[in-house]
XYZ file of C-alpha atoms in Angstrom:
151
model
C 124.338 -31.475 -29.152
C 120.593 -31.089 -28.610
C 120.320 -33.190 -25.472
C 119.496 -36.838 -25.161
C 115.862 -37.715 -24.656
C 115.063 -40.918 -22.834
C 112.927 -43.301 -24.831
C 110.631 -45.532 -22.838
C 109.877 -48.994 -24.117
C 107.416 -51.784 -23.560
C 108.709 -54.065 -20.760
C 107.993 -57.124 -22.938
C 110.663 -55.940 -25.369
C 113.245 -55.005 -22.718
C 116.178 -57.300 -22.189
C 119.337 -57.505 -20.166
C 122.582 -56.494 -21.841
C 123.921 -60.031 -21.401
C 121.101 -61.305 -23.660
C 122.921 -59.701 -26.602
C 126.349 -61.172 -27.284
C 126.664 -58.889 -30.331
C 126.696 -55.495 -28.591
C 126.255 -53.619 -31.868
C 122.803 -55.178 -32.218
C 121.381 -53.594 -29.057
C 119.832 -50.221 -28.372
C 119.939 -48.645 -24.927
C 116.525 -47.453 -23.737
C 114.526 -46.966 -20.529
C 111.438 -48.648 -19.163
C 108.503 -46.684 -17.702
C 110.137 -46.707 -14.264
C 113.217 -45.060 -15.744
C 115.439 -48.130 -15.497
C 118.023 -48.630 -18.215
C 117.304 -51.633 -20.398
C 118.248 -52.961 -23.789
C 116.301 -53.840 -26.905
C 117.348 -55.563 -30.090
C 117.897 -53.365 -33.114
C 115.232 -55.395 -34.935
C 112.611 -54.852 -32.190
C 113.559 -51.172 -32.005
C 113.072 -50.658 -35.742
C 109.899 -52.714 -35.915
C 108.062 -51.724 -32.723
C 109.505 -48.605 -31.091
C 110.803 -46.307 -33.827
C 107.616 -46.151 -35.950
C 105.478 -45.283 -32.918
C 107.916 -42.631 -31.728
C 108.218 -41.118 -35.212
C 104.442 -40.888 -35.490
C 104.246 -39.124 -32.120
C 107.044 -36.693 -33.007
C 106.106 -36.075 -36.656
C 104.664 -32.590 -36.036
C 106.954 -31.567 -33.188
C 110.319 -30.352 -34.505
C 112.111 -30.560 -31.162
C 111.005 -34.144 -30.501
C 111.598 -35.165 -34.102
C 115.124 -33.719 -34.083
C 115.942 -35.534 -30.839
C 114.617 -38.836 -32.201
C 116.555 -38.463 -35.455
C 119.774 -37.667 -33.610
C 119.251 -40.609 -31.267
C 118.636 -42.896 -34.241
C 121.727 -41.659 -36.057
C 123.890 -42.512 -33.055
C 122.893 -46.164 -33.434
C 123.435 -46.208 -37.187
C 119.875 -45.966 -38.525
C 120.851 -43.652 -41.379
C 118.541 -44.827 -44.150
C 115.561 -44.891 -41.782
C 116.149 -41.230 -40.915
C 116.096 -39.752 -44.415
C 112.354 -39.099 -44.574
C 112.152 -37.839 -40.951
C 115.113 -35.497 -41.564
C 113.470 -34.133 -44.704
C 110.255 -33.660 -42.728
C 112.182 -31.839 -39.996
C 113.694 -29.511 -42.593
C 110.189 -28.683 -43.838
C 108.629 -27.919 -40.423
C 111.451 -26.685 -38.188
C 111.643 -22.967 -37.470
C 115.132 -23.584 -36.060
C 116.551 -23.788 -39.575
C 120.180 -24.236 -38.572
C 119.290 -27.353 -36.587
C 117.249 -28.875 -39.404
C 119.955 -28.075 -41.965
C 122.619 -29.711 -39.805
C 120.481 -32.795 -39.164
C 119.557 -33.265 -42.820
C 123.135 -32.647 -43.949
C 124.340 -35.249 -41.439
C 121.870 -37.808 -42.790
C 122.973 -37.014 -46.335
C 126.639 -37.390 -45.315
C 125.968 -40.772 -43.718
C 124.201 -41.889 -46.901
C 127.163 -40.754 -49.046
C 125.090 -37.958 -50.590
C 127.838 -35.405 -50.092
C 126.693 -33.019 -52.821
C 123.237 -32.799 -51.227
C 124.780 -32.285 -47.785
C 126.992 -29.484 -49.045
C 124.079 -27.846 -50.862
C 121.868 -27.847 -47.749
C 124.595 -26.287 -45.622
C 125.417 -23.612 -48.201
C 121.714 -22.788 -48.671
C 121.347 -22.285 -44.944
C 124.425 -20.079 -44.799
C 123.252 -18.045 -47.793
C 119.679 -17.518 -46.594
C 120.420 -16.951 -42.941
C 123.962 -16.635 -41.693
C 127.265 -18.407 -41.311
C 127.597 -19.924 -37.885
C 130.293 -21.963 -36.244
C 128.035 -25.022 -36.368
C 127.414 -24.772 -40.095
C 131.086 -24.136 -40.835
C 132.029 -27.096 -38.630
C 129.599 -29.321 -40.541
C 131.123 -28.182 -43.843
C 134.572 -28.963 -42.477
C 133.394 -32.399 -41.376
C 131.930 -32.980 -44.821
C 135.218 -31.983 -46.407
C 137.107 -34.281 -44.072
C 134.818 -37.220 -44.804
C 135.050 -36.785 -48.558
C 138.829 -36.279 -48.361
C 138.684 -33.881 -51.289
C 137.451 -31.061 -49.094
C 135.168 -29.468 -51.726
C 133.050 -27.740 -49.122
C 135.989 -25.907 -47.604
C 136.894 -24.254 -50.881
C 133.760 -22.097 -50.674
C 134.376 -20.737 -47.178
C 135.917 -17.295 -47.230
């Protein structure tokens, strides 16, 4: 949705895909020469993610990209604080609302997700993206509470 930013990693941490029999435990990244490589989820969370979060902490565009990238590999709990930070600093409020709502959805905090999306729609405007996120929330909760408020 917001583009995929390449993350460069330390060559000492890079591995070949065949070094990871459990494919779900690897993260795709790039070395400084731009070559695709792989890193264990553990090494990513311990060595790469904290450094990248620190670098992106005051840059909403970079922070949003890093959060989205992390969500695609299932790092939901780790992205709660960065998503809340993004919501506080991002002038692109629809993006930050969607990112935070997505994190809340992944953490089963559906009421919080719905509240964020409705706040954004109330204070700014209803957009296709916000309505789509409410629909997704309704679909994931199976009770579709968010859809009942769309008129």
